[in-house]
Amino acid sequence: MLRLFDTATGEVAPLDLRTPGRVSLYVCGPTVYDAPHLGHGRFALVFDVLRRYLLFGGLDVTYVSNITDIDDKIIERAAEQGVGESELAARYEDAWWEAVDALEVLRPDETPHATGYVIRMVDLVADLVARGVAYETTDGVYLSVGDVPGYGLLARQPLESLRAGARVETMGEKHSPLDFVLWKKAKPGEPTWDSPWGPGRPGWHTECVVMSLDLLGEGFELHGGGLDLAFPHHENERAQAVAAGRTFATHWMHNGWVTVDGEKMSKSLGNFTSLDDLLGRSDPRAYRLLVLRSHYRSPIEVTPDTVAQAEAGLGRLDELARRFALADPLADGPVVGPVGGGDLDGPALDAFVDRMDDDLDTPGALAAVFDLARRANAAADAGDGVEAARSARSAALLAGGLGLRLRGGGGAEVDPHSADLVRRRDAARAARDWARADGLRSELESAGWLVEDGADGTRIRPR
RNA sequence: GGCGGCGUGGCCGAGUGGUUUAGGCAGGGGCCUGCAAAGCCCCGUACGGCGGUUCGAUUCCGCCCGCCGCCUCCA
């Protein structure tokens, strides 16, 4: 039984299901006004791992993640670049999918776009106004936060405490500084939709509450996103649902930051590395491994050094796949449970599940994978082929459960010149001409290959 | 000011009131190898500081120091 830390209660609790065997997740996706950075990649990976683990456990998972394609930032950026908002959004949405595809993050089952749900957003806002919890001002419609029971749940602070910290200067016509905008009345030149309050566009918090409820229904199991979304974004989504008398998500999950020199990576601080940069200079799987190596709620530091460490660890797992010619467990999509059987290492699987069930302890789960790798090699060295194969197969399957694909054979194309060097080296070794064999190894190494001698002769792979 | 998190061996990063260790990377020694590589075995006696509780604390409590986050757009 999976237990997860719930931001709303501050405790680790079992993930209760509306319907046995089925689980629905809504994860706030990106606002597509710029290229995604490492932080976006982390949230995509964290929730991909959660999703894969639920599938691994045999659950029927519905995963929804939106694209925010209308927003202040998009309007601003489009104006700067002299392009239309929809054109800009489409460009960065493409960049988004390209990056997460490279990370082997599974595509959501549904990807609602905010612009496709405006009519329903207007309906919600009108309902909130009719219920007397929202009010109109000269620039928009606002939710009266003081009228929502339990406001402050996700901030983990009571309303009064939040009010004390709020910035009063941005209050305008709002009744309380914490009241937030549901509908923004149009300013000249902005894209607009019709509403009872005149042309305008929805507020960000209204977008996600409408899309999640529409696609997943009331009482869906889990709503997630980066920790910075807990307050005010998720708080405000929840407030609208509560104010409208609807049951919202029953569990809240937030991932920690990617940090740079200990500070949160963000667009506003300007200390970000784009996903493209990282993926261009390292194995995309290394970032997944890096994310898995620490707990999802902890901050992670991504540096050339930690990336290199992850790549080295990956090399070890790939070597395992190569040695045992393991089949790719992700060849036909994600690993779907129930998983088990006599040809797998039961205790190791149990250890893996035990770690994952405990609030997604991926570092612990990974330890189980590496442990299997070591045991597979040790058993093979000792001549126990059966045990070795079982451990190796189990390691690959569990790695696959985490979305980590191991690369064994196949690999890089060997150019004719290098292939010739390999042939000549085998001949030299057969003739016990070590000086010549060593010279040929040097040549191969300077051509970028890693050279290994096995029972079947010289083997090379890219360094 | 309010609320919250963190500080673990060379690096990354889990975890736990004590008798046996996370795991990975790097390093040292050994086995294997023509030499390597890969793999396996062994090794380093770590838990910010000061007190307290306890037979015993890295793990619980208090204080202190340092770092970070949220309270405003943000994954």
Coordinates of C-alpha atoms (C1' of nucleotides) in Angstrom, one line a residue:
Chain A
M1 CA 0.0 0.0 0.0
L2 CA 1.5 3.3 -1.1
R3 CA 1.9 5.9 1.6
L4 CA 2.6 9.5 0.6
F5 CA 3.4 12.7 2.3
D6 CA 0.3 14.9 2.1
T7 CA 1.0 18.6 2.0
A8 CA -2.5 19.3 3.4
T9 CA -1.9 17.3 6.6
G10 CA 1.9 17.3 6.8
E11 CA 1.8 13.6 7.3
V12 CA 2.6 10.5 5.4
A13 CA -0.7 8.7 4.8
P14 CA -2.0 5.9 2.7
L15 CA -3.3 7.0 -0.7
D16 CA -7.0 6.1 -0.5
L17 CA -8.7 5.3 -3.7
R18 CA -12.2 6.4 -4.8
T19 CA -12.6 3.2 -6.7
P20 CA -10.5 0.2 -5.9
G21 CA -7.9 -0.4 -8.5
R22 CA -8.1 3.0 -10.2
V23 CA -6.3 6.2 -9.4
S24 CA -6.5 9.6 -10.9
L25 CA -3.7 12.2 -10.9
Y26 CA -3.7 15.8 -11.9
V27 CA -0.3 17.5 -12.1
C28 CA 0.1 21.2 -12.9
G29 CA 2.0 21.5 -16.2
P30 CA 4.1 24.3 -17.5
T31 CA 3.1 27.8 -18.6
V32 CA 4.6 27.8 -22.1
Y33 CA 6.3 31.1 -22.4
D34 CA 9.9 30.0 -22.4
A35 CA 12.1 26.9 -22.8
P36 CA 11.8 24.5 -19.9
H37 CA 14.6 24.4 -17.3
L38 CA 15.9 21.7 -15.0
G39 CA 13.2 22.4 -12.4
H40 CA 10.5 21.6 -14.9
G41 CA 12.3 18.5 -15.8
R42 CA 12.4 17.4 -12.2
F43 CA 8.7 17.8 -11.6
A44 CA 8.0 15.9 -14.8
L45 CA 10.3 13.1 -13.7
V46 CA 9.0 12.9 -10.1
F47 CA 5.4 12.5 -11.2
D48 CA 6.4 10.2 -14.0
V49 CA 8.0 8.0 -11.4
L50 CA 4.9 8.1 -9.3
R51 CA 2.8 7.2 -12.2
R52 CA 5.0 4.4 -13.3
Y53 CA 5.1 3.0 -9.8
L54 CA 1.3 3.0 -9.6
L55 CA 1.2 1.2 -13.0
F56 CA 3.9 -1.2 -11.6
G57 CA 1.5 -1.9 -8.7
G58 CA -1.2 -2.9 -11.2
L59 CA -3.4 0.1 -10.8
D60 CA -5.4 1.7 -13.6
V61 CA -4.0 5.2 -13.7
T62 CA -5.4 8.3 -15.3
Y63 CA -2.8 11.0 -15.5
V64 CA -3.8 14.5 -16.5
S65 CA -1.3 17.4 -16.9
N66 CA -2.3 20.7 -18.4
I67 CA -0.6 23.2 -20.6
T68 CA -1.2 26.8 -19.5
D69 CA -1.3 28.5 -22.9
I70 CA -2.8 31.9 -21.8
D71 CA -1.3 33.9 -19.1
D72 CA 0.3 37.3 -18.3
K73 CA 3.8 36.0 -19.1
I74 CA 2.7 34.7 -22.5
I75 CA 1.1 37.9 -23.4
E76 CA 4.1 39.9 -22.3
R77 CA 6.6 37.7 -24.1
A78 CA 4.6 37.6 -27.3
A79 CA 4.4 41.3 -27.4
E80 CA 8.2 41.5 -26.9
Q81 CA 8.8 39.2 -29.7
G82 CA 6.1 40.6 -32.0
V83 CA 4.3 37.3 -32.4
G84 CA 0.8 36.2 -31.6
E85 CA 0.2 34.6 -28.2
S86 CA -1.0 31.3 -29.6
E87 CA 2.1 31.1 -31.9
L88 CA 4.4 31.7 -28.9
A89 CA 2.6 29.2 -26.8
A90 CA 2.7 26.6 -29.5
R91 CA 6.4 27.1 -30.0
Y92 CA 7.2 26.6 -26.4
E93 CA 4.8 23.7 -26.0
D94 CA 6.7 22.0 -28.8
A95 CA 9.9 22.6 -26.8
W96 CA 8.3 21.2 -23.7
W97 CA 7.2 17.9 -25.3
E98 CA 10.6 17.5 -27.0
A99 CA 12.3 17.8 -23.7
V100 CA 10.1 15.5 -21.7
D101 CA 10.1 13.0 -24.5
A102 CA 13.9 13.0 -24.3
L103 CA 13.6 12.3 -20.6
E104 CA 11.3 9.3 -21.4
V105 CA 8.5 10.9 -19.4
L106 CA 5.2 9.2 -20.4
R107 CA 2.8 11.5 -22.1
P108 CA -0.2 12.3 -20.0
D109 CA -3.5 10.5 -20.8
E110 CA -5.0 14.0 -21.2
T111 CA -3.4 17.3 -21.8
P112 CA -6.0 20.0 -21.4
H113 CA -5.1 23.5 -22.7
A114 CA -6.5 26.4 -20.7
T115 CA -7.8 28.1 -23.8
G116 CA -10.0 25.1 -24.5
Y117 CA -11.8 25.4 -21.1
V118 CA -12.6 29.1 -20.9
I119 CA -16.4 28.6 -21.2
R120 CA -16.4 26.3 -18.2
M121 CA -14.2 28.6 -16.3
V122 CA -16.7 31.4 -16.8
D123 CA -19.4 29.0 -15.5
L124 CA -17.5 28.4 -12.4
V125 CA -16.8 32.1 -11.7
A126 CA -20.5 32.9 -12.3
D127 CA -21.4 30.2 -9.9
L128 CA -19.1 31.6 -7.3
V129 CA -20.5 35.1 -7.8
A130 CA -24.0 33.7 -7.5
R131 CA -23.1 32.0 -4.3
G132 CA -21.9 35.3 -2.9
V133 CA -18.3 34.3 -2.4
A134 CA -16.9 36.2 -5.4
Y135 CA -17.3 39.8 -6.2
E136 CA -16.6 42.1 -9.2
T137 CA -14.3 45.1 -9.3
T138 CA -13.4 47.5 -12.1
D139 CA -10.6 45.2 -13.2
G140 CA -12.0 41.7 -12.6
V141 CA -13.8 39.2 -10.4
Y142 CA -12.2 38.1 -7.1
L143 CA -12.8 35.3 -4.6
S144 CA -13.4 36.3 -1.1
V145 CA -11.0 34.1 0.7
G146 CA -12.3 34.9 4.1
D147 CA -15.6 33.1 3.1
V148 CA -13.8 29.8 2.4
P149 CA -13.6 27.4 5.3
G150 CA -10.2 26.1 5.9
Y151 CA -8.3 28.5 3.7
G152 CA -4.6 28.2 4.5
L153 CA -4.7 24.4 4.5
L154 CA -1.9 24.0 2.0
A155 CA 0.0 27.0 3.2
R156 CA -0.1 25.2 6.5
Q157 CA -1.0 28.6 8.1
P158 CA -4.2 30.0 9.3
L159 CA -5.9 32.8 7.4
E160 CA -4.9 35.3 10.0
S161 CA -1.2 34.4 9.8
L162 CA -1.3 34.7 6.0
R163 CA -3.0 38.0 6.2
A164 CA -0.3 39.3 8.5
G165 CA 2.3 38.5 5.9
A166 CA 0.5 39.6 2.9
R167 CA 1.6 42.6 0.9
V168 CA -1.0 45.2 1.3
E169 CA 0.2 47.5 -1.5
T170 CA -1.2 45.2 -4.1
M171 CA -4.7 45.3 -2.6
G172 CA -6.4 47.7 -5.0
E173 CA -10.2 47.3 -4.7
K174 CA -9.9 43.9 -3.1
H175 CA -11.7 43.3 0.1
S176 CA -8.7 41.5 1.5
P177 CA -5.1 41.4 0.3
L178 CA -5.4 37.6 0.0
D179 CA -8.4 37.7 -2.3
F180 CA -7.3 36.5 -5.7
V181 CA -8.5 37.1 -9.2
L182 CA -10.8 34.6 -10.9
W183 CA -11.4 36.7 -14.0
K184 CA -9.3 39.4 -15.5
K185 CA -11.1 42.1 -17.5
A186 CA -9.5 42.8 -20.8
K187 CA -6.8 45.4 -21.3
P188 CA -6.2 46.8 -24.8
G189 CA -4.6 44.4 -27.2
E190 CA -5.0 41.3 -25.1
P191 CA -6.7 38.1 -26.2
T192 CA -10.2 37.9 -24.7
W193 CA -13.2 35.7 -24.2
D194 CA -16.8 36.9 -23.5
S195 CA -18.2 36.8 -20.0
P196 CA -21.0 38.3 -18.0
W197 CA -18.4 40.8 -16.8
G198 CA -17.4 41.8 -20.3
P199 CA -14.4 40.6 -22.4
G200 CA -11.5 39.2 -20.4
R201 CA -9.6 36.0 -19.5
P202 CA -9.5 33.6 -16.7
G203 CA -7.1 33.8 -13.7
W204 CA -4.5 31.0 -13.5
H205 CA -5.9 29.4 -10.4
T206 CA -9.3 29.1 -12.1
E207 CA -7.8 27.3 -15.0
C208 CA -6.5 24.3 -13.1
V209 CA -9.5 23.8 -10.8
V210 CA -11.8 23.6 -13.8
M211 CA -9.7 21.4 -15.9
S212 CA -9.0 18.9 -13.1
L213 CA -12.6 18.6 -12.0
D214 CA -13.8 18.4 -15.5
L215 CA -11.5 15.6 -16.5
L216 CA -11.2 13.7 -13.3
G217 CA -14.4 14.4 -11.4
E218 CA -14.9 15.2 -7.8
G219 CA -12.7 13.6 -5.2
F220 CA -9.9 12.6 -7.5
E221 CA -7.0 11.1 -5.6
L222 CA -4.0 13.3 -6.1
H223 CA -3.1 16.7 -7.2
G224 CA 0.6 17.6 -7.5
G225 CA 3.2 20.0 -8.7
G226 CA 6.3 21.8 -7.6
L227 CA 6.4 22.9 -4.0
D228 CA 6.0 26.6 -5.0
L229 CA 2.5 25.7 -6.3
A230 CA 1.3 24.7 -2.9
F231 CA 0.6 28.2 -2.0
P232 CA -1.1 30.2 -3.5
H233 CA -1.9 28.2 -6.6
H234 CA -3.2 25.0 -5.2
E235 CA -4.6 26.7 -2.1
N236 CA -6.6 28.9 -4.4
E237 CA -7.7 26.0 -6.7
R238 CA -9.0 24.2 -3.6
A239 CA -10.6 27.4 -2.3
Q240 CA -12.7 27.7 -5.5
A241 CA -13.7 24.0 -5.3
V242 CA -14.7 24.3 -1.7
A243 CA -16.5 27.6 -2.3
A244 CA -18.5 25.9 -5.1
G245 CA -19.4 23.0 -2.9
R246 CA -17.4 20.5 -4.7
T247 CA -15.0 17.8 -3.3
F248 CA -11.5 18.4 -4.6
A249 CA -8.3 16.4 -4.6
T250 CA -8.0 14.1 -1.5
H251 CA -4.2 14.1 -1.5
W252 CA -1.6 16.8 -2.3
M253 CA 1.9 16.0 -3.3
H254 CA 4.7 18.5 -4.0
N255 CA 8.2 18.0 -5.1
G256 CA 11.3 19.9 -3.9
W257 CA 13.5 22.3 -5.9
V258 CA 16.4 22.0 -8.1
T259 CA 18.9 24.3 -6.5
V260 CA 22.0 26.1 -7.7
D261 CA 24.6 26.8 -5.0
G262 CA 21.9 26.1 -2.5
E263 CA 19.4 28.5 -4.0
K264 CA 16.2 27.6 -5.8
M265 CA 16.5 27.5 -9.6
S266 CA 14.0 29.8 -11.1
K267 CA 13.4 32.1 -14.1
S268 CA 13.2 35.1 -11.8
L269 CA 16.6 34.5 -10.2
G270 CA 18.0 33.8 -13.7
N271 CA 20.1 30.9 -12.3
F272 CA 18.6 28.3 -14.5
T273 CA 20.0 25.7 -16.9
S274 CA 17.7 24.8 -19.7
L275 CA 16.8 21.2 -20.1
D276 CA 18.1 21.3 -23.6
D277 CA 21.5 22.3 -22.4
L278 CA 21.6 19.4 -20.0
L279 CA 20.2 16.9 -22.4
G280 CA 22.6 18.1 -25.1
R281 CA 25.7 17.3 -23.1
S282 CA 24.7 14.2 -21.1
D283 CA 22.7 11.0 -21.3
P284 CA 19.1 12.0 -20.6
R285 CA 18.8 9.0 -18.3
A286 CA 21.4 10.5 -16.1
Y287 CA 19.0 13.2 -15.1
R288 CA 16.4 10.7 -14.2
L289 CA 18.9 8.8 -12.2
L290 CA 19.9 12.0 -10.5
V291 CA 16.3 12.7 -9.6
L292 CA 15.8 9.2 -8.3
R293 CA 18.9 9.3 -6.2
S294 CA 17.4 11.8 -3.8
H295 CA 14.0 11.9 -2.2
Y296 CA 11.4 13.9 -4.2
R297 CA 10.8 16.3 -1.4
S298 CA 14.5 17.1 -0.9
P299 CA 16.3 19.8 -2.9
I300 CA 18.7 18.5 -5.5
E301 CA 21.8 20.2 -6.7
V302 CA 22.6 19.6 -10.4
T303 CA 26.2 20.2 -11.2
P304 CA 28.6 18.8 -13.8
D305 CA 30.0 16.7 -11.1
T306 CA 26.7 15.1 -9.9
V307 CA 25.7 14.6 -13.5
A308 CA 29.0 12.8 -14.1
Q309 CA 28.5 10.6 -11.1
A310 CA 25.0 9.7 -12.3
E311 CA 26.4 8.8 -15.7
A312 CA 29.0 6.6 -14.1
G313 CA 26.3 4.8 -12.1
L314 CA 24.4 4.4 -15.3
G315 CA 27.4 2.9 -16.9
R316 CA 27.5 0.2 -14.2
L317 CA 23.9 -0.7 -14.9
D318 CA 24.4 -0.7 -18.6
E319 CA 27.4 -3.0 -18.2
L320 CA 25.1 -5.3 -16.4
A321 CA 22.6 -5.3 -19.2
R322 CA 25.5 -5.9 -21.6
R323 CA 27.0 -8.7 -19.7
F324 CA 23.7 -10.6 -19.3
A325 CA 22.2 -9.5 -22.7
L326 CA 19.1 -8.2 -20.8
A327 CA 16.0 -7.5 -22.8
D328 CA 14.7 -3.9 -22.4
P329 CA 11.8 -4.1 -20.0
L330 CA 10.5 -0.8 -21.4
A331 CA 10.5 -2.0 -25.0
D332 CA 6.7 -2.3 -25.0
G333 CA 5.9 0.7 -22.8
P334 CA 5.9 1.1 -19.0
V335 CA 6.2 -1.9 -16.7
V336 CA 2.6 -2.8 -15.8
G337 CA 1.9 -4.9 -12.8
P338 CA 1.2 -7.1 -11.1
V339 CA 4.9 -7.9 -11.2
G340 CA 6.4 -11.1 -9.8
G341 CA 6.9 -14.7 -10.6
G342 CA 9.4 -17.5 -10.0
D343 CA 12.0 -16.2 -12.4
L344 CA 12.4 -13.0 -10.4
D345 CA 14.1 -12.3 -7.1
G346 CA 11.1 -12.1 -4.8
P347 CA 12.8 -10.7 -1.7
A348 CA 14.5 -8.0 -3.8
L349 CA 11.1 -7.1 -5.3
D350 CA 9.6 -6.9 -1.9
A351 CA 12.4 -4.6 -0.7
F352 CA 11.9 -2.4 -3.7
V353 CA 8.1 -2.2 -3.1
D354 CA 8.7 -1.6 0.6
R355 CA 10.9 1.4 -0.1
M356 CA 8.7 2.8 -2.8
D357 CA 5.6 2.4 -0.7
D358 CA 7.2 4.5 2.0
D359 CA 6.6 7.9 0.4
L360 CA 8.4 7.0 -2.8
D361 CA 11.8 6.3 -1.3
T362 CA 13.5 6.1 -4.6
P363 CA 17.0 6.3 -3.2
G364 CA 16.2 3.1 -1.2
A365 CA 14.6 1.5 -4.3
L366 CA 17.6 2.3 -6.3
A367 CA 19.8 0.7 -3.6
A368 CA 17.8 -2.5 -4.2
V369 CA 18.5 -2.3 -7.9
F370 CA 22.2 -1.8 -7.4
D371 CA 22.3 -4.5 -4.9
L372 CA 20.8 -6.9 -7.4
A373 CA 23.4 -5.8 -10.0
R374 CA 26.2 -6.6 -7.6
R375 CA 24.6 -10.0 -6.7
A376 CA 24.1 -10.8 -10.4
N377 CA 27.8 -10.1 -11.1
A378 CA 29.0 -12.0 -8.0
A379 CA 26.8 -15.0 -8.9
A380 CA 28.1 -15.0 -12.5
D381 CA 31.7 -14.8 -11.3
A382 CA 31.0 -17.8 -9.0
G383 CA 29.6 -19.7 -11.9
D384 CA 26.0 -19.7 -10.8
G385 CA 24.3 -18.7 -14.0
V386 CA 20.8 -19.3 -12.9
E387 CA 21.0 -17.1 -9.8
A388 CA 22.9 -14.5 -11.9
A389 CA 20.3 -14.3 -14.6
R390 CA 17.5 -14.0 -12.1
S391 CA 19.2 -11.1 -10.3
A392 CA 20.1 -9.4 -13.5
R393 CA 16.6 -9.7 -14.9
S394 CA 15.1 -8.4 -11.7
A395 CA 17.4 -5.5 -11.6
A396 CA 16.5 -4.5 -15.2
L397 CA 12.8 -4.9 -14.4
L398 CA 12.9 -2.7 -11.3
A399 CA 15.0 -0.1 -13.1
G400 CA 12.3 -0.2 -15.8
G401 CA 9.7 0.3 -13.1
L402 CA 11.4 3.6 -12.3
G403 CA 11.5 4.5 -16.0
L404 CA 15.2 3.8 -16.3
R405 CA 16.0 1.9 -19.5
L406 CA 19.2 -0.1 -19.4
R407 CA 21.2 -0.2 -22.6
G408 CA 23.0 -3.4 -23.1
G409 CA 24.0 -4.6 -26.6
G410 CA 23.4 -2.9 -29.9
G411 CA 24.8 0.5 -29.1
A412 CA 27.0 2.5 -31.4
E413 CA 27.9 1.7 -34.9
V414 CA 31.5 0.7 -35.4
D415 CA 33.1 2.4 -38.3
P416 CA 35.1 0.1 -40.7
H417 CA 38.5 1.5 -39.6
S418 CA 37.8 0.8 -35.9
A419 CA 36.4 -2.7 -36.8
D420 CA 39.7 -3.3 -38.7
L421 CA 41.7 -2.3 -35.6
V422 CA 39.7 -4.7 -33.5
R423 CA 40.4 -7.5 -36.0
R424 CA 44.1 -6.8 -36.0
R425 CA 44.2 -6.6 -32.3
D426 CA 42.6 -10.0 -32.0
A427 CA 45.1 -11.4 -34.3
A428 CA 48.0 -9.8 -32.4
R429 CA 46.7 -11.2 -29.1
A430 CA 46.2 -14.7 -30.6
A431 CA 49.9 -14.4 -31.7
R432 CA 50.8 -13.2 -28.2
D433 CA 52.3 -10.1 -29.6
W434 CA 51.4 -7.9 -26.6
A435 CA 53.3 -4.9 -27.7
R436 CA 51.4 -4.8 -30.9
A437 CA 48.1 -5.5 -29.1
D438 CA 48.7 -2.7 -26.7
G439 CA 49.5 -0.3 -29.5
L440 CA 46.2 -1.1 -31.2
R441 CA 44.4 -0.6 -28.0
S442 CA 45.9 2.9 -27.7
E443 CA 44.8 3.6 -31.2
L444 CA 41.2 2.5 -30.5
E445 CA 41.2 4.5 -27.2
S446 CA 42.3 7.7 -28.9
A447 CA 39.5 7.1 -31.4
G448 CA 37.1 7.4 -28.5
W449 CA 36.5 3.7 -27.7
L450 CA 36.7 1.8 -24.4
V451 CA 38.5 -1.4 -25.0
E452 CA 37.7 -4.6 -23.1
D453 CA 39.1 -8.1 -23.7
G454 CA 36.6 -10.9 -23.1
A455 CA 36.5 -14.6 -23.8
D456 CA 35.2 -13.8 -27.3
G457 CA 37.9 -11.3 -28.1
T458 CA 38.2 -7.5 -28.1
R459 CA 35.1 -5.6 -27.4
I460 CA 34.8 -1.9 -27.9
R461 CA 32.2 0.6 -26.8
P462 CA 32.0 4.4 -26.9
R463 CA 33.7 6.1 -24.0
Chain B
rG1 C1' 7.4 39.7 11.3
rG2 C1' 4.5 34.7 10.5
rC3 C1' 5.1 29.5 8.9
rG4 C1' 8.2 25.6 7.3
rG5 C1' 12.6 22.7 5.8
rC6 C1' 17.8 21.5 6.0
rG7 C1' 23.1 20.9 8.1
rU8 C1' 25.6 12.8 7.6
rG9 C1' 32.4 10.1 6.0
rG10 C1' 36.5 13.1 -0.3
rC11 C1' 31.7 14.1 -3.3
rC12 C1' 26.3 12.9 -3.9
rG13 C1' 22.7 11.0 -0.8
rA14 C1' 19.3 7.5 2.5
rG15 C1' 18.4 6.0 7.4
rU16 C1' 18.2 4.7 12.5
rG17 C1' 17.8 5.3 20.2
rG18 C1' 22.5 0.6 20.9
rU19 C1' 24.9 -4.7 19.4
rU20 C1' 26.5 -6.0 11.3
rU21 C1' 26.2 -2.7 7.0
rA22 C1' 22.2 2.2 3.2
rG23 C1' 23.4 2.9 -2.0
rG24 C1' 26.1 5.4 -5.8
rC25 C1' 30.6 8.1 -7.4
rA26 C1' 35.8 8.9 -6.4
rG27 C1' 40.2 6.7 -3.6
rG28 C1' 43.4 2.6 -1.4
rG29 C1' 44.5 -2.8 -1.0
rG30 C1' 43.4 -7.7 -3.0
rC31 C1' 41.4 -11.6 -6.6
rC32 C1' 40.9 -12.2 -11.9
rU33 C1' 43.8 -10.5 -16.5
rG34 C1' 49.7 -11.2 -20.9
rC35 C1' 48.9 -5.9 -19.2
rA36 C1' 44.4 -3.5 -18.9
rA37 C1' 39.1 -2.8 -18.7
rA38 C1' 34.8 -4.9 -16.6
rG39 C1' 33.5 -7.7 -12.4
rC40 C1' 34.0 -9.5 -7.3
rC41 C1' 36.1 -9.1 -2.1
rC42 C1' 38.0 -5.9 1.7
rC43 C1' 39.0 -0.7 3.7
rG44 C1' 38.1 4.5 5.4
rU45 C1' 35.4 4.1 11.8
rA46 C1' 30.5 10.2 9.2
rC47 C1' 26.4 12.3 11.5
rG48 C1' 26.8 21.6 12.6
rG49 C1' 27.8 23.4 18.0
rC50 C1' 26.4 23.4 23.3
rG51 C1' 23.4 21.4 27.0
rG52 C1' 19.4 17.9 28.6
rU53 C1' 16.6 13.1 28.9
rU54 C1' 18.7 7.9 28.8
rC55 C1' 22.4 2.4 31.0
rG56 C1' 23.4 4.4 25.9
rA57 C1' 21.9 9.7 20.9
rU58 C1' 23.8 11.0 14.7
rU59 C1' 18.6 9.4 15.9
rC60 C1' 14.3 12.4 21.3
rC61 C1' 14.0 17.6 23.9
rG62 C1' 15.9 22.7 24.5
rC63 C1' 19.1 26.5 23.0
rC64 C1' 22.8 28.4 19.6
rC65 C1' 25.2 28.8 14.8
rG66 C1' 24.8 28.4 9.5
rC67 C1' 22.0 27.6 5.0
rC68 C1' 17.4 27.6 2.3
rG69 C1' 12.1 28.0 1.1
rC70 C1' 6.9 29.9 1.3
rC71 C1' 4.0 34.3 2.8
rU72 C1' 4.1 38.1 -4.8
rC73 C1' 4.7 35.4 -10.7
rC74 C1' 7.3 30.6 -10.3
rA75 C1' 7.8 23.2 -11.4

